[in-house]
Short mmCIF file of C-alpha atoms in Angstrom, two decimals:
data_model
loop_
_atom_site.label_atom_id
_atom_site.label_comp_id
_atom_site.label_asym_id
_atom_site.label_seq_id
_atom_site.Cartn_x
_atom_site.Cartn_y
_atom_site.Cartn_z
CA ASN O 930 11.23 80.91 9.57
CA ARG O 931 14.08 78.89 11.06
CA LEU O 932 16.40 81.88 10.59
CA LEU O 933 14.09 84.82 11.36
CA ALA O 934 11.84 85.42 14.36
CA ARG O 935 8.11 85.75 13.60
CA GLY O 936 7.44 88.12 16.40
CA PRO O 937 8.69 89.44 19.86
CA ARG O 938 9.26 87.04 22.70
CA PHE O 939 7.46 88.07 25.82
CA ARG O 940 5.58 86.67 28.83
CA VAL O 941 1.89 86.20 28.15
CA ASP O 942 -0.73 88.31 29.96
CA ALA O 943 -1.78 87.41 33.49
CA GLU O 944 -5.06 85.72 32.64
CA ILE O 945 -3.23 83.62 30.06
CA VAL O 946 -0.62 82.51 32.56
CA HIS O 947 -3.49 81.26 34.67
CA ASP O 948 -5.21 79.55 31.69
CA ILE O 949 -2.04 77.78 30.46
CA GLY O 950 -1.66 76.01 33.70
CA LEU O 951 -5.24 74.99 33.76
CA GLU O 952 -5.18 73.69 30.14
CA ALA O 953 -1.82 71.80 30.60
CA SER O 954 -3.23 70.02 33.73
CA GLY O 955 -6.51 69.21 32.11
CA LEU O 956 -8.54 71.19 34.71
CA LEU O 957 -9.70 74.08 32.45
CA ASP O 958 -13.43 74.52 32.15
CA PRO O 959 -13.90 75.86 28.57
CA ALA O 960 -17.41 77.19 29.21
CA VAL O 961 -18.00 80.67 27.67
CA GLY O 962 -19.99 83.37 29.47
CA GLY O 963 -21.82 83.37 32.72
CA PRO O 964 -21.24 85.08 36.10
CA SER O 965 -17.86 85.77 37.59
CA VAL O 966 -16.10 83.07 39.75
CA PHE O 967 -14.10 83.03 42.99
CA PRO O 968 -10.95 80.93 42.77
CA PRO O 969 -8.87 80.43 45.97
CA ALA O 970 -7.55 83.57 47.66
CA PRO O 971 -6.26 84.32 51.15
CA ALA O 972 -9.17 85.15 53.51
CA PHE O 973 -7.28 88.05 55.16
CA LEU O 974 -7.40 90.10 51.96
CA PHE O 975 -11.11 90.68 52.33
CA LEU O 976 -10.94 91.78 55.99
CA PRO O 977 -9.81 95.09 57.58
CA PRO O 978 -7.19 96.60 57.59
CA VAL O 979 -6.23 95.11 54.19
CA SER O 980 -9.70 95.86 52.83
CA TYR O 981 -11.57 99.06 53.80
CA ALA O 982 -14.50 96.88 54.87
CA ALA O 983 -15.26 93.15 55.16
CA LYS O 984 -16.01 91.61 51.72
CA SER O 985 -17.52 88.39 50.73
CA TRP O 986 -15.39 85.83 48.77
CA PRO O 987 -17.43 82.59 48.44
CA GLU O 988 -14.67 80.31 47.10
CA SER O 989 -15.84 78.47 43.98
CA THR O 990 -15.98 74.65 43.80
CA GLY O 991 -16.48 72.23 40.98
CA PRO O 992 -15.94 73.37 37.40
CA ASP O 993 -16.32 77.10 38.33
CA ARG O 994 -13.06 76.84 40.27
CA TYR O 995 -11.22 76.25 36.93
CA ARG O 996 -12.78 78.81 34.66
CA ARG O 997 -10.65 81.06 32.54
CA GLY O 998 -8.90 83.98 34.17
CA ILE O 999 -11.08 86.59 32.57
CA TYR O 1000 -14.03 85.32 34.67
CA THR O 1001 -12.29 85.91 38.01
CA PHE O 1002 -14.21 88.32 40.15
CA ARG O 1003 -12.15 91.39 41.09
CA PHE O 1004 -12.74 94.18 43.64
CA ARG O 1005 -11.21 97.46 42.62
CA SER O 1006 -9.81 98.00 46.05
CA VAL O 1007 -8.61 94.39 46.46
CA PRO O 1008 -7.33 92.97 43.14
CA TYR O 1009 -6.93 89.22 42.81
CA PRO O 1010 -3.34 88.43 44.02
CA MET O 1011 -2.33 86.05 41.20
CA LEU O 1012 -3.39 88.41 38.38
CA GLU O 1013 -1.98 91.43 40.16
CA THR O 1014 1.43 89.64 40.51
CA PHE O 1015 1.54 89.17 36.74
CA ASP O 1016 0.70 92.79 35.94
CA ALA O 1017 -3.03 92.65 35.26
CA PRO O 1018 -4.31 96.27 35.53
CA ASN O 1019 -6.60 97.29 38.39
CA GLY O 1020 -10.09 98.62 37.80
CA ASP O 1021 -9.43 102.26 38.80
CA SER O 1022 -8.88 103.46 35.22
CA SER O 1023 -8.56 102.41 31.66
CA CYS O 1024 -5.38 100.74 30.47
CA VAL O 1025 -3.90 101.42 27.10
CA ARG O 1026 -0.94 99.08 27.41
CA ARG O 1027 -0.10 96.68 30.19
CA ALA O 1028 3.24 96.80 31.98
CA ARG O 1029 5.37 93.64 31.92
CA SER O 1030 7.61 92.85 34.90
CA ASP O 1031 9.71 89.90 35.82
CA THR O 1032 9.94 89.44 39.68
CA PRO O 1033 10.73 86.63 42.08
CA LEU O 1034 7.21 86.86 43.37
CA GLN O 1035 5.93 85.59 40.07
CA ALA O 1036 8.01 82.39 40.30
CA LEU O 1037 6.80 81.97 43.93
CA THR O 1038 3.27 82.34 42.76
CA THR O 1039 3.47 79.65 40.07
CA LEU O 1040 5.24 77.32 42.55
CA ASN O 1041 3.12 77.87 45.71
CA GLU O 1042 -0.28 79.49 44.91
CA PRO O 1043 -3.06 77.01 45.84
CA LEU O 1044 -4.53 76.78 42.43
CA PHE O 1045 -1.15 76.21 40.74
CA LEU O 1046 -0.51 73.42 43.31
CA GLU O 1047 -3.83 71.93 42.24
CA MET O 1048 -2.66 72.17 38.59
CA ALA O 1049 0.57 70.33 39.39
CA ARG O 1050 -1.32 67.57 41.20
CA ALA O 1051 -3.78 67.17 38.34
CA LEU O 1052 -1.07 67.21 35.74
CA ALA O 1053 0.83 64.44 37.64
CA MET O 1054 -2.28 62.25 37.85
CA LYS O 1055 -3.00 62.79 34.24
CA THR O 1056 0.54 61.88 33.26
CA MET O 1057 0.51 58.67 35.31
CA ARG O 1058 -2.86 57.64 33.70
CA GLU O 1059 -2.34 58.76 30.11
CA GLY O 1060 1.37 59.59 29.65
CA GLY O 1061 2.66 56.12 28.76
CA ARG O 1062 4.37 53.32 30.62
CA SER O 1063 8.07 54.45 30.50
CA THR O 1064 9.58 57.28 32.53
CA ASP O 1065 10.76 59.07 29.38
CA GLN O 1066 7.34 58.87 27.80
CA ARG O 1067 5.73 60.40 30.83
CA LEU O 1068 8.33 63.11 31.06
CA SER O 1069 7.83 63.95 27.45
CA PHE O 1070 4.04 64.01 28.00
CA ILE O 1071 4.39 66.61 30.76
CA PHE O 1072 6.88 68.65 28.76
CA ARG O 1073 4.76 68.74 25.57
CA ARG O 1074 1.60 69.69 27.46
CA CYS O 1075 3.36 72.65 29.12
CA VAL O 1076 5.87 73.78 26.49
CA SER O 1077 4.40 72.43 23.28
CA ARG O 1078 7.56 70.74 22.15
CA THR O 1079 9.55 67.52 22.76
CA PRO O 1080 12.27 67.85 25.49
CA THR O 1081 15.94 67.52 24.48
CA GLU O 1082 17.99 64.69 25.89
CA LYS O 1083 19.68 67.13 28.28
CA GLU O 1084 16.32 68.28 29.58
CA LEU O 1085 15.09 64.71 29.90
CA ALA O 1086 18.16 63.80 31.88
CA GLY O 1087 17.62 66.67 34.28
CA LEU O 1088 13.93 65.80 34.85
CA ARG O 1089 14.84 62.19 35.23
CA ALA O 1090 17.40 63.01 37.91
CA LEU O 1091 14.82 65.26 39.75
CA LEU O 1092 12.18 62.53 39.60
CA ASP O 1093 14.54 59.88 41.02
CA LYS O 1094 15.79 62.18 43.82
CA GLU O 1095 12.25 63.16 44.88
CA GLU O 1096 10.94 59.60 44.76
CA GLN O 1097 13.77 58.46 46.99
CA ARG O 1098 13.19 61.26 49.40
CA TYR O 1099 9.56 60.59 49.75
CA ALA O 1100 9.98 56.85 49.89
CA SER O 1101 12.54 57.18 52.72
CA ASN O 1102 10.00 59.16 54.85
CA GLN O 1103 12.07 62.35 54.79
CA ARG O 1104 8.84 64.04 53.83
CA ASN O 1105 5.15 62.98 53.96
CA PRO O 1106 3.94 62.62 50.31
CA TRP O 1107 0.37 63.37 51.36
CA ASP O 1108 1.36 66.93 52.42
CA LEU O 1109 2.05 67.62 48.67
CA LEU O 1110 -0.60 65.41 47.14
CA ALA O 1111 -3.64 66.69 49.03
CA ALA O 1112 -4.74 70.12 50.24
CA ASN O 1113 -6.15 68.17 53.18
CA PRO O 1114 -4.13 65.09 53.96
CA LYS O 1115 -7.08 63.65 55.82
CA GLN O 1116 -8.87 63.45 52.50
CA PRO O 1117 -6.31 61.99 50.15
CA PRO O 1118 -7.00 61.60 46.46
CA VAL O 1119 -7.36 58.14 44.82
CA LEU O 1120 -4.07 57.27 43.15
CA PRO O 1121 -3.84 55.37 39.85
CA HIS O 1122 -3.64 51.59 40.24
CA GLY O 1123 -0.10 50.47 41.26
CA VAL O 1124 1.17 53.94 42.00
CA THR O 1125 2.73 54.57 45.45
CA PRO O 1126 2.19 57.86 47.28
CA ALA O 1127 6.10 58.52 46.98
CA GLU O 1128 5.93 58.00 43.23
CA ALA O 1129 2.89 60.31 42.88
CA ALA O 1130 4.53 63.01 44.96
CA ALA O 1131 7.67 62.80 42.84
CA TRP O 1132 5.64 63.25 39.61
CA THR O 1133 3.85 66.11 41.29
CA VAL O 1134 7.22 67.86 41.96
CA VAL O 1135 8.28 67.30 38.27
CA SER O 1136 4.87 68.80 37.06
CA ARG O 1137 5.29 71.72 39.40
CA VAL O 1138 8.81 72.49 38.00
CA VAL O 1139 7.77 72.26 34.33
CA LEU O 1140 4.65 74.40 34.96
CA ASN O 1141 7.06 76.97 36.49
CA LEU O 1142 9.44 77.09 33.49
CA ASP O 1143 9.90 80.51 31.82
CA GLU O 1144 9.15 78.89 28.52
CA THR O 1145 5.79 77.62 29.72
CA ILE O 1146 4.42 81.15 30.11
CA THR O 1147 6.37 82.89 27.35
CA LYS O 1148 5.21 83.61 23.79
CA GLU O 1149 8.15 82.12 21.85
#
């Protein structure tokens, strides 16, 4: 098995890309069955001229917001953007085999889509609470949750440098950490005891990067 591959290496399906991030961050609601859910989506998608007619999209809150991707409600005329970006078929016809593309828009989605930002924040908070006391322990915690292996020393060094750079940038007020830590800076989250906003923002950046790795969403 060390010498021969056990199967093809390819990016997982769109719904699994969504679920990997939720599981790694600890947000995934594992409930099975029930009605469809409405995760975050741009409001303009459901209004003319993008949509033929105005449509209702009551954004889900609580655990429903973090249901598996297969439970996401989808209009045939307005597919859910995140799933569409990762080649989920639309509902117009049956699909024998899904296409697989690799586009810059996919990387922009896993970096900037609102739900993926929530995943990065949650993973950072989970890491600071449960990942250990040392920086390397916490970096390994993030890496193992996303990639399912221990990082190499070179990978650790790169993440350590990124963490230090981002913490210095937020601590020096070059950027407001609450802009990254909260969807609404007027309602900031409660940080773990002894953690500064700059430190939390730096860990969120690291979480965001590891969630965006090709290896995170690829069947190895």
